Tab-separated table of N, CA and C and ligand atoms in Angstrom:
chain	number	residue	atom	x	y	z
R	1	MET	N	171.657	-32.379	80.090
R	1	MET	CA	171.021	-30.947	79.337
R	1	MET	C	169.515	-31.073	79.907
R	2	LYS	N	169.014	-29.954	80.341
R	2	LYS	CA	167.523	-30.136	80.768
R	2	LYS	C	166.593	-29.637	79.659
R	3	MET	N	165.783	-30.569	79.492
R	3	MET	CA	164.613	-30.352	78.437
R	3	MET	C	163.459	-29.483	78.962
R	4	LYS	N	163.223	-28.339	77.951
R	4	LYS	CA	162.238	-27.723	78.298
R	4	LYS	C	160.715	-28.193	77.982
R	5	PRO	N	159.811	-28.063	78.659
R	5	PRO	CA	158.432	-28.465	78.275
R	5	PRO	C	157.911	-27.732	76.830
R	6	LYS	N	157.049	-28.509	76.173
R	6	LYS	CA	156.786	-28.072	75.063
R	6	LYS	C	155.655	-27.083	75.324
R	7	ARG	N	155.796	-25.913	74.511
R	7	ARG	CA	154.451	-24.835	74.833
R	7	ARG	C	153.481	-24.784	73.738
R	8	PRO	N	152.009	-24.782	74.025
R	8	PRO	CA	151.032	-24.559	73.299
R	8	PRO	C	151.267	-23.430	72.302
R	9	PRO	N	150.723	-23.461	71.339
R	9	PRO	CA	150.565	-22.048	70.367
R	9	PRO	C	149.503	-20.844	71.359
R	10	ILE	N	150.147	-19.714	71.058
R	10	ILE	CA	149.410	-18.635	71.891
R	10	ILE	C	148.175	-18.114	71.118
R	11	PRO	N	146.807	-18.132	71.686
R	11	PRO	CA	145.996	-17.177	70.914
R	11	PRO	C	145.933	-15.965	71.300
R	12	PRO	N	145.599	-15.079	70.322
R	12	PRO	CA	145.437	-13.516	70.551
R	12	PRO	C	145.026	-13.024	71.793
R	13	GLU	N	144.032	-13.623	72.396
R	13	GLU	CA	143.354	-13.107	73.828
R	13	GLU	C	144.563	-13.102	74.824
R	14	ARG	N	145.632	-13.815	74.439
R	14	ARG	CA	146.516	-14.092	75.990
R	14	ARG	C	147.455	-12.970	75.732
R	15	HIS	N	147.297	-11.999	74.879
R	15	HIS	CA	148.418	-10.825	74.492
R	15	HIS	C	148.720	-10.284	75.995
R	16	GLU	N	147.750	-9.768	76.850
R	16	GLU	CA	147.837	-9.271	78.047
R	16	GLU	C	148.736	-10.281	78.973
R	17	THR	N	148.568	-11.543	79.219
R	17	THR	CA	149.322	-12.255	79.776
R	17	THR	C	150.798	-12.424	79.411
R	18	ILE	N	150.917	-12.503	78.161
R	18	ILE	CA	152.183	-12.629	77.536
R	18	ILE	C	153.102	-11.268	78.049
R	19	ARG	N	152.439	-10.214	77.980
R	19	ARG	CA	153.079	-8.927	78.412
R	19	ARG	C	153.767	-9.159	79.589
R	20	ARG	N	152.576	-9.556	80.338
R	20	ARG	CA	153.162	-9.771	82.169
R	20	ARG	C	154.356	-10.930	82.273
R	21	GLN	N	154.279	-11.740	81.254
R	21	GLN	CA	155.314	-12.858	81.338
R	21	GLN	C	156.638	-11.971	81.067
R	22	ILE	N	156.417	-11.383	79.852
R	22	ILE	CA	157.572	-10.462	79.284
R	22	ILE	C	158.359	-9.792	80.606
R	23	GLU	N	157.242	-8.901	80.942
R	23	GLU	CA	157.703	-7.813	82.286
R	23	GLU	C	158.416	-8.788	83.437
R	24	ALA	N	157.814	-10.106	83.558
R	24	ALA	CA	158.150	-10.885	84.704
R	24	ALA	C	159.599	-11.394	84.427
R	25	VAL	N	160.095	-11.671	83.496
R	25	VAL	CA	161.239	-12.125	82.977
R	25	VAL	C	162.220	-11.170	82.893
R	26	LEU	N	161.903	-9.996	82.544
R	26	LEU	CA	162.939	-8.801	82.392
R	26	LEU	C	163.137	-8.180	83.720
R	27	GLU	N	162.603	-8.720	84.972
R	27	GLU	CA	162.607	-7.894	85.942
R	27	GLU	C	163.764	-8.596	86.709
R	28	GLY	N	164.948	-7.499	86.729
R	28	GLY	CA	166.297	-8.127	87.446
R	28	GLY	C	166.999	-8.835	86.392
R	29	ASN	N	166.517	-9.077	85.299
R	29	ASN	CA	167.434	-9.850	84.081
R	29	ASN	C	167.613	-8.995	83.122
R	30	THR	N	168.582	-8.853	82.337
R	30	THR	CA	168.992	-8.341	81.094
R	30	THR	C	169.128	-9.372	80.213
R	31	LEU	N	167.980	-9.141	79.101
R	31	LEU	CA	168.182	-10.154	78.003
R	31	LEU	C	167.724	-9.621	76.617
R	32	SER	N	168.041	-10.150	75.469
R	32	SER	CA	167.891	-9.815	74.214
R	32	SER	C	166.546	-10.301	73.833
R	33	ALA	N	165.872	-9.887	72.753
R	33	ALA	CA	164.768	-10.121	72.391
R	33	ALA	C	164.511	-11.864	71.955
R	34	ARG	N	165.812	-12.293	71.590
R	34	ARG	CA	166.004	-13.583	71.369
R	34	ARG	C	165.819	-14.521	72.731
R	35	ASP	N	166.432	-14.030	73.749
R	35	ASP	CA	166.432	-14.829	74.790
R	35	ASP	C	164.657	-14.667	75.445
R	36	ILE	N	164.260	-13.532	75.410
R	36	ILE	CA	162.696	-13.455	75.812
R	36	ILE	C	161.767	-14.590	75.017
R	37	SER	N	162.177	-14.544	73.583
R	37	SER	CA	161.272	-15.182	72.945
R	37	SER	C	161.656	-16.788	73.151
R	38	VAL	N	162.612	-17.140	73.581
R	38	VAL	CA	162.666	-18.760	74.280
R	38	VAL	C	162.120	-18.744	75.495
R	39	GLU	N	162.283	-17.673	76.473
R	39	GLU	CA	161.737	-17.896	77.696
R	39	GLU	C	160.146	-18.061	77.703
R	40	VAL	N	159.588	-16.974	76.706
R	40	VAL	CA	158.102	-16.828	76.740
R	40	VAL	C	157.311	-17.606	75.883
R	41	GLY	N	158.222	-18.090	74.746
R	41	GLY	CA	157.647	-19.309	73.676
R	41	GLY	C	156.890	-18.302	72.754
R	42	ILE	N	157.221	-17.277	72.388
R	42	ILE	CA	156.583	-16.517	71.115
R	42	ILE	C	157.732	-15.809	70.126
R	43	SER	N	157.488	-15.533	68.995
R	43	SER	CA	158.433	-15.318	68.021
R	43	SER	C	159.123	-13.870	68.370
R	44	GLU	N	160.489	-13.491	67.857
R	44	GLU	CA	161.073	-12.494	68.164
R	44	GLU	C	160.445	-11.146	67.824
R	45	LYS	N	159.550	-11.370	66.560
R	45	LYS	CA	159.061	-10.569	66.142
R	45	LYS	C	157.719	-10.041	67.212
R	46	ASP	N	156.908	-10.840	67.631
R	46	ASP	CA	156.042	-10.737	68.799
R	46	ASP	C	156.668	-10.099	69.914
R	47	VAL	N	158.141	-10.587	70.217
R	47	VAL	CA	158.656	-9.993	71.462
R	47	VAL	C	158.886	-8.541	71.090
R	48	TYR	N	159.425	-8.067	70.040
R	48	TYR	CA	159.568	-6.823	69.964
R	48	TYR	C	158.120	-5.787	69.978
R	49	ASP	N	157.178	-6.395	69.141
R	49	ASP	CA	155.871	-5.835	69.410
R	49	ASP	C	155.404	-5.546	70.715
R	50	HIS	N	155.683	-6.537	71.686
R	50	HIS	CA	155.260	-6.293	72.976
R	50	HIS	C	156.174	-5.477	73.613
R	51	LEU	N	157.496	-5.569	73.439
R	51	LEU	CA	158.431	-4.522	74.073
R	51	LEU	C	158.030	-3.216	73.710
R	52	GLU	N	157.581	-2.970	72.465
R	52	GLU	CA	157.485	-1.497	72.203
R	52	GLU	C	156.214	-0.806	73.022
R	53	HIS	N	155.183	-1.845	73.212
R	53	HIS	CA	153.918	-1.376	74.123
R	53	HIS	C	154.451	-1.387	75.786
R	54	ILE	N	155.509	-2.257	76.138
R	54	ILE	CA	155.771	-2.104	77.399
R	54	ILE	C	156.731	-0.805	77.546
R	55	HIS	N	157.622	-0.606	76.531
R	55	HIS	CA	158.173	0.923	76.612
R	55	HIS	C	157.545	2.034	76.911
R	56	LYS	N	156.381	1.841	76.339
R	56	LYS	CA	155.433	2.990	76.252
R	56	LYS	C	154.651	2.943	77.584
R	57	SER	N	154.265	1.912	78.094
R	57	SER	CA	153.434	1.724	79.212
R	57	SER	C	153.845	1.665	80.642
R	58	VAL	N	155.153	0.952	80.777
R	58	VAL	CA	155.828	0.485	81.925
R	58	VAL	C	155.838	1.741	82.993
R	59	ASP	N	156.242	2.813	82.419
R	59	ASP	CA	156.505	3.938	83.275
R	59	ASP	C	155.362	4.076	84.145
R	60	ARG	N	154.050	4.310	83.883
R	60	ARG	CA	153.104	4.710	84.649
R	60	ARG	C	152.599	3.622	85.564
R	61	GLU	N	153.073	2.332	85.252
R	61	GLU	CA	152.897	1.200	86.160
R	61	GLU	C	154.176	1.125	87.205
R	62	GLY	N	154.848	1.997	87.335
R	62	GLY	CA	155.816	2.023	88.491
R	62	GLY	C	157.182	1.432	88.230
R	63	GLY	N	157.280	0.432	86.913
R	63	GLY	CA	158.541	-0.163	86.646
R	63	GLY	C	159.175	0.904	85.516
R	64	ARG	N	160.402	0.335	84.895
R	64	ARG	CA	160.936	1.164	83.930
R	64	ARG	C	161.831	0.238	82.992
R	65	LEU	N	161.455	0.265	81.969
R	65	LEU	CA	162.146	-0.455	80.771
R	65	LEU	C	163.521	0.170	80.434
R	66	ILE	N	164.528	-0.418	80.556
R	66	ILE	CA	165.777	0.014	80.296
R	66	ILE	C	166.520	-0.771	79.171
R	67	VAL	N	166.620	0.015	78.005
R	67	VAL	CA	167.075	-0.340	76.698
R	67	VAL	C	168.587	-0.046	76.556
R	68	THR	N	169.315	-1.116	76.573
R	68	THR	CA	170.617	-1.006	75.967
R	68	THR	C	170.876	-1.257	74.558
R	69	PRO	N	171.134	0.030	74.005
R	69	PRO	CA	171.019	0.042	72.327
R	69	PRO	C	171.882	-0.993	71.625
R	70	ALA	N	171.503	-1.408	70.322
R	70	ALA	CA	172.220	-2.276	69.638
R	70	ALA	C	173.627	-1.387	69.161
R	71	GLU	N	174.377	-2.275	68.756
R	71	GLU	CA	175.969	-1.680	68.625
R	71	GLU	C	176.475	-2.391	67.587
R	72	CYS	N	177.218	-1.816	66.811
R	72	CYS	CA	177.971	-2.214	65.479
R	72	CYS	C	179.217	-2.971	66.398
R	73	LYS	N	179.458	-4.142	65.847
R	73	LYS	CA	180.564	-5.196	66.365
R	73	LYS	C	181.951	-4.464	65.507
R	74	GLU	N	181.731	-4.265	64.531
R	74	GLU	CA	182.974	-3.727	63.818
R	74	GLU	C	183.568	-2.172	64.419
R	75	CYS	N	182.665	-1.360	64.237
R	75	CYS	CA	183.427	-0.101	64.496
R	75	CYS	C	182.824	0.837	65.892
R	76	GLY	N	181.946	-0.362	66.553
R	76	GLY	CA	181.433	0.335	67.840
R	76	GLY	C	180.438	1.391	67.946
R	77	PHE	N	179.760	1.645	66.753
R	77	PHE	CA	178.724	2.446	66.449
R	77	PHE	C	177.581	2.264	67.375
R	78	VAL	N	176.931	3.005	68.205
R	78	VAL	CA	175.910	2.968	69.146
R	78	VAL	C	174.363	3.353	68.334
R	79	PHE	N	173.616	2.588	68.122
R	79	PHE	CA	172.296	2.974	67.573
R	79	PHE	C	171.312	3.615	68.565
R	80	ARG	N	171.620	4.692	69.342
R	80	ARG	CA	171.008	5.398	70.150
R	80	ARG	C	169.893	6.195	69.976
R	81	LYS	N	169.841	6.778	68.828
R	81	LYS	CA	168.676	7.449	68.514
R	81	LYS	C	167.296	6.815	67.769
R	82	ARG	N	167.540	5.314	67.551
R	82	ARG	CA	166.601	4.351	67.137
R	82	ARG	C	165.510	4.657	67.811
R	83	GLU	N	164.396	4.865	67.103
R	83	GLU	CA	162.710	4.768	67.693
R	83	GLU	C	162.373	3.467	68.012
R	84	ARG	N	162.546	2.684	67.106
R	84	ARG	CA	162.135	1.097	67.100
R	84	ARG	C	163.219	0.630	67.723
R	85	LEU	N	162.648	-0.529	68.616
R	85	LEU	CA	163.636	-1.321	69.324
R	85	LEU	C	164.448	-2.429	68.769
R	86	LYS	N	163.895	-2.757	67.672
R	86	LYS	CA	164.223	-3.836	66.872
R	86	LYS	C	165.765	-3.664	66.227
R	87	LYS	N	166.582	-4.825	66.432
R	87	LYS	CA	167.967	-4.831	66.011
R	87	LYS	C	167.883	-4.296	64.422
R	88	PRO	N	168.831	-3.214	64.275
R	88	PRO	CA	168.926	-2.775	62.714
R	88	PRO	C	169.628	-3.789	61.964
R	89	GLY	N	169.563	-3.626	60.814
R	89	GLY	CA	170.102	-4.508	59.695
R	89	GLY	C	171.677	-4.409	59.401
R	90	LYS	N	172.061	-3.060	59.263
R	90	LYS	CA	173.407	-2.850	59.102
R	90	LYS	C	173.893	-1.412	59.506
R	91	CYS	N	175.031	-1.465	59.936
R	91	CYS	CA	175.912	-0.243	60.420
R	91	CYS	C	175.708	1.031	59.490
R	92	PRO	N	175.135	2.139	59.798
R	92	PRO	CA	175.285	3.270	58.957
R	92	PRO	C	176.704	3.796	58.756
R	93	VAL	N	177.332	3.563	59.635
R	93	VAL	CA	178.825	4.016	59.369
R	93	VAL	C	179.897	3.351	58.552
R	94	CYS	N	179.998	1.879	58.927
R	94	CYS	CA	180.926	1.100	58.152
R	94	CYS	C	180.287	0.015	57.322
R	95	ASN	N	178.855	0.085	57.309
R	95	ASN	CA	178.023	-0.849	56.595
R	95	ASN	C	177.972	-2.321	56.901
R	96	SER	N	178.689	-2.625	58.224
R	96	SER	CA	178.832	-4.037	58.432
R	96	SER	C	177.514	-4.599	59.126
R	97	GLU	N	177.165	-5.994	58.758
R	97	GLU	CA	175.968	-6.177	59.385
R	97	GLU	C	176.158	-7.188	60.570
R	98	SER	N	177.207	-7.059	61.196
R	98	SER	CA	177.653	-7.509	62.514
R	98	SER	C	177.137	-6.702	63.375
R	99	ILE	N	175.886	-6.708	63.971
R	99	ILE	CA	175.450	-5.733	64.941
R	99	ILE	C	174.992	-6.537	66.241
R	100	ALA	N	175.396	-5.960	67.370
R	100	ALA	CA	175.167	-6.752	68.677
R	100	ALA	C	173.630	-6.347	68.749
R	101	GLU	N	172.807	-7.345	69.277
R	101	GLU	CA	171.561	-7.007	69.752
R	101	GLU	C	171.324	-6.059	70.785
R	102	PRO	N	170.125	-5.268	70.782
R	102	PRO	CA	169.663	-4.437	72.013
R	102	PRO	C	169.568	-5.467	73.077
R	103	MET	N	169.513	-4.932	74.317
R	103	MET	CA	169.365	-5.678	75.394
R	103	MET	C	168.252	-5.025	76.300
R	104	PHE	N	167.411	-5.768	77.104
R	104	PHE	CA	166.347	-4.973	77.783
R	104	PHE	C	166.354	-5.649	79.229
R	105	THR	N	166.042	-4.648	80.084
R	105	THR	CA	165.735	-5.061	81.398
R	105	THR	C	164.744	-4.320	82.040
R	106	ILE	N	164.209	-4.448	83.063
R	106	ILE	CA	163.205	-3.671	83.865
R	106	ILE	C	163.592	-3.442	85.238
R	107	ALA	N	163.879	-2.376	85.682
R	107	ALA	CA	164.032	-1.923	87.244
R	107	ALA	C	162.781	-1.508	87.825
R	108	SER	N	162.619	-2.133	88.830
R	108	SER	CA	161.586	-1.557	89.758
R	108	SER	C	161.575	-0.650	90.886
H	1	ZN	ZN1	179.983	0.091	62.044
């Protein structure tokens, strides 16, 4: 088993750098917010905040954030129209809380 080095806490002024890191790990990879949080060393909540910004800004920078929407594992309902990227709490169709996480990738 490979041990990852411990990462220091991230001060707010590093936000831009973090965003670049997230974009870098997403290029050519399809990852969930949880995967990204492990890669970059920030909380899932922060990952979603950054993804919202990347979602809005990446177009004009030449890349493209592609979102695979969350999906209900019980009935297969797809959360296509969700404006927020965050994983929904429960399915509006069958009320199941078993929801597959949205996945993210950047194609350049
Ligand atoms: Zn469902």
